mmCIF file of C-alpha atoms in Angstrom:
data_model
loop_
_atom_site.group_PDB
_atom_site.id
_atom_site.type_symbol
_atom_site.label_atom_id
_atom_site.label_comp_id
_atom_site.label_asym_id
_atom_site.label_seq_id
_atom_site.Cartn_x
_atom_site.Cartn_y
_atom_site.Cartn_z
ATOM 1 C CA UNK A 1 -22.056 56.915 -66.982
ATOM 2 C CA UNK A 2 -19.815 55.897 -63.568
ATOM 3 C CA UNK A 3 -22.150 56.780 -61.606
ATOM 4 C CA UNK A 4 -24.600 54.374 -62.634
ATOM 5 C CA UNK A 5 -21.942 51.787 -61.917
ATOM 6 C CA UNK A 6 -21.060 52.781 -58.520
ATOM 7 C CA UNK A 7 -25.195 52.526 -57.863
ATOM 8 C CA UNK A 8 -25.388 49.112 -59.101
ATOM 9 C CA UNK A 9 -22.729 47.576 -57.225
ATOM 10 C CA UNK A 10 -23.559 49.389 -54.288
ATOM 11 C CA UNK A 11 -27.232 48.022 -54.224
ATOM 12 C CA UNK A 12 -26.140 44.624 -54.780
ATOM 13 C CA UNK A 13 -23.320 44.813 -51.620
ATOM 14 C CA UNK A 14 -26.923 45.797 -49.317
ATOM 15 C CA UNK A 15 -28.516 42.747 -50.625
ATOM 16 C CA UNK A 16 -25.794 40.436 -50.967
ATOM 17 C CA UNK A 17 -23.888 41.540 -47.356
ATOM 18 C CA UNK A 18 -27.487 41.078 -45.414
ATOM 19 C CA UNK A 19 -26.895 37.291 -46.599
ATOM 20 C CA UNK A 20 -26.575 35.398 -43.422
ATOM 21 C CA UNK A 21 -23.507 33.386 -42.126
ATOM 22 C CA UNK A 22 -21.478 34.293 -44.833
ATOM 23 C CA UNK A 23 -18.061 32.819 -44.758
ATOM 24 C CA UNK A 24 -16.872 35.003 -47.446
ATOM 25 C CA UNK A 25 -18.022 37.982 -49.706
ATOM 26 C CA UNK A 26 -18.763 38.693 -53.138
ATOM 27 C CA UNK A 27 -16.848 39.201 -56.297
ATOM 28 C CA UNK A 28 -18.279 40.586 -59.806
ATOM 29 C CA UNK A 29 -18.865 38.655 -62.479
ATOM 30 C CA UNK A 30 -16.818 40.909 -65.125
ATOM 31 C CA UNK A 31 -18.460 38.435 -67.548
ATOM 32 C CA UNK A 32 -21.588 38.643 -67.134
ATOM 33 C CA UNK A 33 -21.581 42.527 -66.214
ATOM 34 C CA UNK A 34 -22.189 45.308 -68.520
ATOM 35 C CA UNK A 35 -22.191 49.035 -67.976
ATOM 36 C CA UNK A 36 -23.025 51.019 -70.802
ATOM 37 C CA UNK A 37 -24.026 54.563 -71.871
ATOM 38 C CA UNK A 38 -25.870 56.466 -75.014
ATOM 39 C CA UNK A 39 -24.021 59.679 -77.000
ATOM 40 C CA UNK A 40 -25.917 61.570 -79.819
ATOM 41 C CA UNK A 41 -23.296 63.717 -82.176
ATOM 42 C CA UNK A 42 -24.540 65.842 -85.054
ATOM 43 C CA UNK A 43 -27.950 66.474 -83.225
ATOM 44 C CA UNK A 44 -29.585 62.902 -84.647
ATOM 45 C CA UNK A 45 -26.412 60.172 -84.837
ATOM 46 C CA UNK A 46 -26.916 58.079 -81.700
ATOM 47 C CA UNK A 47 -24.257 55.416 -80.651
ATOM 48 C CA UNK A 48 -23.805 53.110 -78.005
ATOM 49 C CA UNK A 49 -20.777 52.725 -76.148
ATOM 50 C CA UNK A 50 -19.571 50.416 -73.102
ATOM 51 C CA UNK A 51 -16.434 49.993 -70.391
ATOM 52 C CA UNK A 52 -15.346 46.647 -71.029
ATOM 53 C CA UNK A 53 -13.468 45.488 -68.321
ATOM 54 C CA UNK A 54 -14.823 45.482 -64.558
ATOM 55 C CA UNK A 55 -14.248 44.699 -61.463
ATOM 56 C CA UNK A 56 -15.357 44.360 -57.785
ATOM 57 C CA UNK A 57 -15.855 42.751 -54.390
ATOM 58 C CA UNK A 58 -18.034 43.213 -51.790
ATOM 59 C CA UNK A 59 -16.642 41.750 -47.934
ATOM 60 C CA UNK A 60 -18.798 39.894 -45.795
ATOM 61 C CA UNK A 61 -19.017 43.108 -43.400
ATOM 62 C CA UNK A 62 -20.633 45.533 -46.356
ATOM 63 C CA UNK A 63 -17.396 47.260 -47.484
ATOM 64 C CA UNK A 64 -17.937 47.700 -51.248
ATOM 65 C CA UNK A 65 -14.908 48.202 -54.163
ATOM 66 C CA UNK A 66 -15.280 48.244 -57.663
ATOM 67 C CA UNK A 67 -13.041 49.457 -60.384
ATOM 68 C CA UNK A 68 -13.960 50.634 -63.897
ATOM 69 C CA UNK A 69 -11.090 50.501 -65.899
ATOM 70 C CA UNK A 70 -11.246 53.563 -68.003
ATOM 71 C CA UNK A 71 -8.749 52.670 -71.079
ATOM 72 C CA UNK A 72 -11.476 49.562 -71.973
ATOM 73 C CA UNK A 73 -13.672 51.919 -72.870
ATOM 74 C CA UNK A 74 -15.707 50.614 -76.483
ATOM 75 C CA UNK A 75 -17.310 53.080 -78.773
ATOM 76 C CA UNK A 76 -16.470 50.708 -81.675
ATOM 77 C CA UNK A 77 -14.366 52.971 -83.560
ATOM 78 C CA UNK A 78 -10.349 52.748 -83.281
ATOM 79 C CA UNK A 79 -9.047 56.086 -82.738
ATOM 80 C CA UNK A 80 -12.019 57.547 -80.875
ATOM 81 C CA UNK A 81 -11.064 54.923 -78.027
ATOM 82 C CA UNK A 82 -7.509 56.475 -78.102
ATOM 83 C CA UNK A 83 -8.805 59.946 -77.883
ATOM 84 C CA UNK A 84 -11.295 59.204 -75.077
ATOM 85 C CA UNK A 85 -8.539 57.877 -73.218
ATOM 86 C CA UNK A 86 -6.232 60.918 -73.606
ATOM 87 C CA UNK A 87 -8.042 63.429 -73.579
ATOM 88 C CA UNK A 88 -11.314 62.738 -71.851
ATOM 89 C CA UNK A 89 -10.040 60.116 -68.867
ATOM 90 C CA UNK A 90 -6.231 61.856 -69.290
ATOM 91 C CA UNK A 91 -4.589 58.556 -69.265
ATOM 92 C CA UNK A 92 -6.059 57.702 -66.020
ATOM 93 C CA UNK A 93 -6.071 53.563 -65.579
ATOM 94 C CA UNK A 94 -9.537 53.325 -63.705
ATOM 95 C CA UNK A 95 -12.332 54.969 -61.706
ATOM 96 C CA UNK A 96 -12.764 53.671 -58.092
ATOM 97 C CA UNK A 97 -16.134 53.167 -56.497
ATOM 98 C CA UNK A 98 -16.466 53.095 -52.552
ATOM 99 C CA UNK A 99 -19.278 52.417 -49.874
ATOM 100 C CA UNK A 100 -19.901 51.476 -46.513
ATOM 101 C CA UNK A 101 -23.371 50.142 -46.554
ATOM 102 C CA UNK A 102 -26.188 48.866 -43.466
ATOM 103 C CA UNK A 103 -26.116 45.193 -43.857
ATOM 104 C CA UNK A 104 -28.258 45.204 -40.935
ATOM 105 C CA UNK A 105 -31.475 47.080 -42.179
ATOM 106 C CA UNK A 106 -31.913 44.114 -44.892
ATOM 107 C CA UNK A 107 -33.573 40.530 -45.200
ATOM 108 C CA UNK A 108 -32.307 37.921 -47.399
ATOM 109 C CA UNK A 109 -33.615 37.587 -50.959
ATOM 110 C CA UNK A 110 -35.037 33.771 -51.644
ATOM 111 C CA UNK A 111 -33.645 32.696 -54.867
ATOM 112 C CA UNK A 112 -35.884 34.326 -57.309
ATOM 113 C CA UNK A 113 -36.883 36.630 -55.114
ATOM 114 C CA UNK A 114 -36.903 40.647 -56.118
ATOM 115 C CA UNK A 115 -36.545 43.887 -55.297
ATOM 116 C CA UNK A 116 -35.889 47.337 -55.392
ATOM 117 C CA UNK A 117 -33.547 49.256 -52.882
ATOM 118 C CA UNK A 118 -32.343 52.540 -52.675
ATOM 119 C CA UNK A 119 -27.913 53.706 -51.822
ATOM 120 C CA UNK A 120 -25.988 56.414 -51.434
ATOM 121 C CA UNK A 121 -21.939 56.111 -52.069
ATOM 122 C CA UNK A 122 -19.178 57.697 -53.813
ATOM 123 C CA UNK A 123 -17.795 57.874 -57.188
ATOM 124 C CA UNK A 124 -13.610 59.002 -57.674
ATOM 125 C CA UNK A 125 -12.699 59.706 -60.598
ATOM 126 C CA UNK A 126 -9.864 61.998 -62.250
ATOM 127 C CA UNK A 127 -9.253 63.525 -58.732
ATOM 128 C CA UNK A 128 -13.112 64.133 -58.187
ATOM 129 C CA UNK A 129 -15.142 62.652 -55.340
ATOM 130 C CA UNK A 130 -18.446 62.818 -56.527
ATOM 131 C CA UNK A 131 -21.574 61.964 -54.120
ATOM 132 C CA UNK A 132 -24.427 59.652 -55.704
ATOM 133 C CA UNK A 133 -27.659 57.719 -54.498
ATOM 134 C CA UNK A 134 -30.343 55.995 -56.935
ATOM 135 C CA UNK A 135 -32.960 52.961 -56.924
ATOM 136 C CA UNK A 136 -31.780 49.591 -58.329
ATOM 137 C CA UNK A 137 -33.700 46.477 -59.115
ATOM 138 C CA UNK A 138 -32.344 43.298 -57.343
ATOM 139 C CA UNK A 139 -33.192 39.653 -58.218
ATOM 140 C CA UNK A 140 -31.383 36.708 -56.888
ATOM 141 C CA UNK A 141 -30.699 34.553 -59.928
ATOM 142 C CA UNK A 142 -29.691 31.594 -57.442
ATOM 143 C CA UNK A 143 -27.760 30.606 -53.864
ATOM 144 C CA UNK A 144 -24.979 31.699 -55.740
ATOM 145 C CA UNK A 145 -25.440 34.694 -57.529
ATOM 146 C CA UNK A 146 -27.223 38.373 -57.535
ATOM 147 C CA UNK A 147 -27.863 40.550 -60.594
ATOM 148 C CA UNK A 148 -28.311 44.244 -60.184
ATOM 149 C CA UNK A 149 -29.489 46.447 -62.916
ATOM 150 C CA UNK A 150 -30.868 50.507 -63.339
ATOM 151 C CA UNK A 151 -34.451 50.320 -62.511
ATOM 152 C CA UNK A 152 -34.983 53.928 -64.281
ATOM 153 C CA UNK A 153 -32.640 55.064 -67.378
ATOM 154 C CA UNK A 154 -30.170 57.191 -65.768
ATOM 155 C CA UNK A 155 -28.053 60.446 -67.058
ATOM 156 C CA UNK A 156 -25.068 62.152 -66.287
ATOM 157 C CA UNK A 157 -23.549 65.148 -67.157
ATOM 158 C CA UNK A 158 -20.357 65.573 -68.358
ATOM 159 C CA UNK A 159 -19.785 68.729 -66.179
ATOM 160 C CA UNK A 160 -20.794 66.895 -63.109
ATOM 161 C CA UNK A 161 -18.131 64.415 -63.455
ATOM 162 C CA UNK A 162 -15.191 66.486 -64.670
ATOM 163 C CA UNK A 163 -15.256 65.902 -68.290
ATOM 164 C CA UNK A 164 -15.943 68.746 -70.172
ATOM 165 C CA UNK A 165 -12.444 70.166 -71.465
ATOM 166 C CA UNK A 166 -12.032 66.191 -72.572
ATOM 167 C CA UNK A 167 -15.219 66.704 -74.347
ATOM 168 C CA UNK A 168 -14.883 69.680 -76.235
ATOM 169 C CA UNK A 169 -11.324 68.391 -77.226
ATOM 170 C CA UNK A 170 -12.680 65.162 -78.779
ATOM 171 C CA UNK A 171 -15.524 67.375 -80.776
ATOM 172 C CA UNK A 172 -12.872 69.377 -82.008
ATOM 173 C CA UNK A 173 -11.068 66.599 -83.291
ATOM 174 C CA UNK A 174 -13.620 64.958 -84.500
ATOM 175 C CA UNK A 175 -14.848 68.122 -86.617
ATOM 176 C CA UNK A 176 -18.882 67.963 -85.141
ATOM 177 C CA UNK A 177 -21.234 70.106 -84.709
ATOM 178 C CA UNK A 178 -22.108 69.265 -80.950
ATOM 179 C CA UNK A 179 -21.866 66.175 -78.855
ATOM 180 C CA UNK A 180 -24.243 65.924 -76.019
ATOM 181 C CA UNK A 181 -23.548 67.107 -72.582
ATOM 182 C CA UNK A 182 -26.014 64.859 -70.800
ATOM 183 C CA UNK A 183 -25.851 60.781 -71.569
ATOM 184 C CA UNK A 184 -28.495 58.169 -70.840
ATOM 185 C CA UNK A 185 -27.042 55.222 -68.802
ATOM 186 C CA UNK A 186 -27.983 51.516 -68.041
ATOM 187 C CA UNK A 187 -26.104 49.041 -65.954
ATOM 188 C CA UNK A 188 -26.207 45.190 -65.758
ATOM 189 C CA UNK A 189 -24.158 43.667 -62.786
ATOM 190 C CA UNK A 190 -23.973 39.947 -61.961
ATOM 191 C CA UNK A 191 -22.359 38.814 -58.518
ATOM 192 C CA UNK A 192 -20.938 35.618 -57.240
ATOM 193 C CA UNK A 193 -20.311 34.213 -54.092
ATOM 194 C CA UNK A 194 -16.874 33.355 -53.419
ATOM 195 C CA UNK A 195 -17.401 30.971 -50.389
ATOM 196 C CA UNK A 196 -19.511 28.284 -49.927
ATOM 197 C CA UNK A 197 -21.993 29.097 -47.356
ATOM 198 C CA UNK A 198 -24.298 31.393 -49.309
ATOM 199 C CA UNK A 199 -27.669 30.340 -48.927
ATOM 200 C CA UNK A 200 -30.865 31.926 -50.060
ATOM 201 C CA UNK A 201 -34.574 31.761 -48.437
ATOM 202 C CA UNK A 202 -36.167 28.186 -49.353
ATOM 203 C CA UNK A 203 -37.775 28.006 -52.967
ATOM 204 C CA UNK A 204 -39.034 24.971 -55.001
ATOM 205 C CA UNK A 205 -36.152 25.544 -57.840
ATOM 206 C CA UNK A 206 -33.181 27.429 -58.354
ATOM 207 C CA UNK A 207 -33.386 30.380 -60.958
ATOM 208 C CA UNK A 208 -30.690 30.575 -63.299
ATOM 209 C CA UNK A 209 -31.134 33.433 -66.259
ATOM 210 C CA UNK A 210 -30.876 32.158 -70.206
ATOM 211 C CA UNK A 211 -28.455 33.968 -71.896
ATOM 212 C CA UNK A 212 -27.738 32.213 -75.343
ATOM 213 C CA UNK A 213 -29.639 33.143 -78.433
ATOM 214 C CA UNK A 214 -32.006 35.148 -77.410
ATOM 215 C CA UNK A 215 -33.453 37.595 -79.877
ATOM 216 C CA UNK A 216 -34.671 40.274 -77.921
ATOM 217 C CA UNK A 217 -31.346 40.836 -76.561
ATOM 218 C CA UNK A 218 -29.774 40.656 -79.584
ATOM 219 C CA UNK A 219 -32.085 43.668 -81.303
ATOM 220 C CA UNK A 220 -30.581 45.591 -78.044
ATOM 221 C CA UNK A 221 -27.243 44.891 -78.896
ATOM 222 C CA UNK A 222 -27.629 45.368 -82.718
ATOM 223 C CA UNK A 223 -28.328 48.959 -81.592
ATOM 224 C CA UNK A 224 -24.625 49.375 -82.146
ATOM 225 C CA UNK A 225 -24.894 47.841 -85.880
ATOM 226 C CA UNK A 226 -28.076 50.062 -87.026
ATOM 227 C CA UNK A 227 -26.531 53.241 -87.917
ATOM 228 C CA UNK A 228 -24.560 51.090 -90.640
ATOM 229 C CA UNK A 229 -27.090 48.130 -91.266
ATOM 230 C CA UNK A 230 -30.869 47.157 -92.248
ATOM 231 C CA UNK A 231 -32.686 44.486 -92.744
ATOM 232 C CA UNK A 232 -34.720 45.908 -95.605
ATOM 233 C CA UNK A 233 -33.956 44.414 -98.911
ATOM 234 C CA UNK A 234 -32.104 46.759 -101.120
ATOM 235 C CA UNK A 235 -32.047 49.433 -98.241
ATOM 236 C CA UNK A 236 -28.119 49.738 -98.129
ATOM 237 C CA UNK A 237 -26.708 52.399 -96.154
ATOM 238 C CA UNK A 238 -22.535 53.248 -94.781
ATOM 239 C CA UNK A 239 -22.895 49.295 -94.310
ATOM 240 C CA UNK A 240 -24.747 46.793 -97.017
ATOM 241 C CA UNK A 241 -28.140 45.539 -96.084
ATOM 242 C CA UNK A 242 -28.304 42.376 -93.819
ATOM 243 C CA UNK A 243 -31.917 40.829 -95.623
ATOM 244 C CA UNK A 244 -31.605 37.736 -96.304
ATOM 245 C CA UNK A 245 -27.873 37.787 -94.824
ATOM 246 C CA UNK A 246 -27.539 33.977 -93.659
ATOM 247 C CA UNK A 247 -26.407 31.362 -96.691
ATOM 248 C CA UNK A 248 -25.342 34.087 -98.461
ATOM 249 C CA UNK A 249 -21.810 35.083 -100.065
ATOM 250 C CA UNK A 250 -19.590 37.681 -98.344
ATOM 251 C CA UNK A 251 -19.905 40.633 -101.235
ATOM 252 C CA UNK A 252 -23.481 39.607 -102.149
ATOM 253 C CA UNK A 253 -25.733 42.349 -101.376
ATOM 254 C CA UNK A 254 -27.390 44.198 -104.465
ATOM 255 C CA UNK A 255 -26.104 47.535 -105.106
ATOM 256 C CA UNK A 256 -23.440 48.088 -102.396
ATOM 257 C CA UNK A 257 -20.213 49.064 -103.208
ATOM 258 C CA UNK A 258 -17.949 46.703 -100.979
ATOM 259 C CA UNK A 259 -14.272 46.756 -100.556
ATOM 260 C CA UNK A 260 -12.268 44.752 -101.907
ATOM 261 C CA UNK A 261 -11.002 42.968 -99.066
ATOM 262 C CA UNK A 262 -14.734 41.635 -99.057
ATOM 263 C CA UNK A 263 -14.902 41.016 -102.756
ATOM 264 C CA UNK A 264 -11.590 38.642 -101.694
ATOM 265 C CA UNK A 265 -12.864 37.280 -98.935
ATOM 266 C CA UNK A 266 -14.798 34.347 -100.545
ATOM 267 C CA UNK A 267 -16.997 33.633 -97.501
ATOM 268 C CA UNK A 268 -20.512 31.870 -97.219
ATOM 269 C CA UNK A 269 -22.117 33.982 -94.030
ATOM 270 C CA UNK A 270 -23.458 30.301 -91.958
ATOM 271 C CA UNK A 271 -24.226 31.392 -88.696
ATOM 272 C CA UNK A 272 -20.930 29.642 -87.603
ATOM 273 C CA UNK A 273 -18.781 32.117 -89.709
ATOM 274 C CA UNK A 274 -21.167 34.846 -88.932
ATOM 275 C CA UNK A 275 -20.222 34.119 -84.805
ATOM 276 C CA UNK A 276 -16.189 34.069 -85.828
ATOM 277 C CA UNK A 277 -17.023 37.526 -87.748
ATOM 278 C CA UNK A 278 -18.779 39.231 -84.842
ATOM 279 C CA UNK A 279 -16.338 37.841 -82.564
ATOM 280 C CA UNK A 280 -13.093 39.024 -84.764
ATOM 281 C CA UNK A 281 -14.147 41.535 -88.115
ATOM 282 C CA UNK A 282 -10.683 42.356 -88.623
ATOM 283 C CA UNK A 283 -9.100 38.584 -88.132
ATOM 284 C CA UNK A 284 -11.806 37.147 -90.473
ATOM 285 C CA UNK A 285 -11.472 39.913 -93.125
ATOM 286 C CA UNK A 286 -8.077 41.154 -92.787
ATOM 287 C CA UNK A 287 -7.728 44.779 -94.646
ATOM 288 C CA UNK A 288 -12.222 45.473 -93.871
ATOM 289 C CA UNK A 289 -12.515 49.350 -93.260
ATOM 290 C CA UNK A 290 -15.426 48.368 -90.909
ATOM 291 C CA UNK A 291 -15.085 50.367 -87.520
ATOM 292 C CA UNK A 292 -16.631 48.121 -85.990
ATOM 293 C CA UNK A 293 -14.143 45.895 -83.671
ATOM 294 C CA UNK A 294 -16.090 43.163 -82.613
ATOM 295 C CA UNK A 295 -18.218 41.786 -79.689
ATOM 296 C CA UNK A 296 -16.254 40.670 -76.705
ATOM 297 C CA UNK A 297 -18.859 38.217 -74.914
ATOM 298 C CA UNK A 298 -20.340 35.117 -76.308
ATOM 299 C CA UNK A 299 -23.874 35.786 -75.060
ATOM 300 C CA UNK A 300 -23.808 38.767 -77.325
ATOM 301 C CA UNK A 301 -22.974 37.212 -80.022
ATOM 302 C CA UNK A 302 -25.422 34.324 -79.668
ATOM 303 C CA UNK A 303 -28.078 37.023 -78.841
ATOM 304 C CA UNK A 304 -27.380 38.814 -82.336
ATOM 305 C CA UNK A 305 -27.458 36.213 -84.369
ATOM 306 C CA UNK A 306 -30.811 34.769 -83.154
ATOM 307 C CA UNK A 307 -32.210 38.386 -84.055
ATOM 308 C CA UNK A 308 -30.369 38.249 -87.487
ATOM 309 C CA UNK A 309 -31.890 34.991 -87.853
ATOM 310 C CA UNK A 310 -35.372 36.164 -87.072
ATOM 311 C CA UNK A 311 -35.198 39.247 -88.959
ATOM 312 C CA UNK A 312 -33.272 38.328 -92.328
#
């Protein structure tokens, strides 16, 4: 799952250092970023987790740093984030990513321009320096700004990056059958000038990338809400179904059994309250034994409602 970060950030320090007359380099948009990777437990459970917090510059000379702090990992349940900090990352605060690369060999994207470029560089992590290279796609959103993101889905193995005693610790804990050894990986990675002389190629209009409400990448998020949640009427599962969800009551689903903190809650679910619940489960229904903690970005939870909107 690091890996694939170290590979997007490296891709988009080629395209963003070839830039010319920069008076300054590159920082990453933590916002706007997302790195996030796939786990399967019990042989047919699959979840999707995230690192939360990033951070990274590239310098006007191609010198690349970016740090992944480990304890925000997200896998949406309380006590497995403890446990993957302990005992898979061993308290460790971050993993650092590190790369030299050939400014030289590249032209400068025109805003909305693309393409795909290939990088070697180096991943350290728990006391490991592990060697990577991969293809990203690169499009230059504006003057300003870069996004990189995995061009192919990605895996790593849990061997290959020191993890397995961490691993087998958390299965044990957790009391499953198997967890898998090899994880699927995508990356999203947004970068911003932090000068003001970066300037693309001429183009008739500057690209900028819509981010709010959009449905299709709210069914991706929702990915994390499935195992739980349907949108088939009367289809309830570990989580009530969500037909029909929007004007509704907070306990109003036919046939689930909800808590009581719920049945309390005396909430109509407007797409406004539905936004504060996404945002903040536990704040909005204090006492919930959802283990779900919440969406951190806006743009997420825009994107989910449109999709909840469109499917309920």
């Amino acid at each position: 799952m690091l890996n694939s970060l170290f590979r997007g950030v490296s891709v988009a320090a080629l395209v963003l250092a070839g830039q010319a007359a920069l008076a300054g380099g590159w920082v990453l948009d933590g916002a706007s970023s997302k790195l996030a990777y796939g786990s399967i437990k019990k042989d047919s459970v699959g979840e999707v987790n995230s690192f939360e917090e990033l951070s990274g510059t590239v310098s006007k000379d191609g010198a690349v740093s970016v740090s992944i702090s480990l304890p925000s990992v997200e896998t949406f349940i309380d006590i497995r984030n403890e446990r993957m900090i302990e005992h898979v990352f061993k308290g460790a605060a971050e993993a650092t990513l590190t790369a030299q690369v050939d400014i030289a060999a590249l032209e400068a994207l025109p805003a909305a321009g693309t393409m795909v470029a290939d990088v070697e560089g180096k991943l350290s992590l728990l006391g490991r320096e592990i060697a990577v290279e991969t293809e990203m796609f690169v499009a230059r959103l504006s003057e300003r700004k870069v996004m990189v993101s995995t061009n192919d889905l990605l895996f790593l193995g849990v061997e290959d990056a020191g993890l397995t005693k961490g691993v087998d610790i958390l299965q044990e804990l957790a009391k499953l059958p198997g967890i898998t050894r090899t994880v699927p990986v995508t990356a999203r990675f947004v970068f911003e000038s932090d000068g003001d002389t970066a300037q693309a190629a001429p183009v008739q209009e500057e690209v900028e990338v819509a981010l709010a409400g959009d449905p299709a990448k709210g069914k991706k998020v929702f990915r994390k809400c499935q195992a739980c949640h349907s949108f088939d009427e009367g289809k309830n599962g570990a989580g009530p179904s969500l037909h029909g969800i929007i004007g509704t009551g907070s306990a109003a689903a036919d046939g689930f059994k909800y808590s009581s903190a719920f049945q309390e809650a005396n909430l109509t679910w407007s797409e406004d309250q539905l936004a504060a619940f996404l945002a903040d489960p536990k704040g909005v229904v204090p006492g919930n034994r959802m283990g779900f903690r919440g969406l951190k970005k806006d743009e997420d939870i825009q994107n989910v409602i449109a999709y909840i909107r469109q499917e309920s």
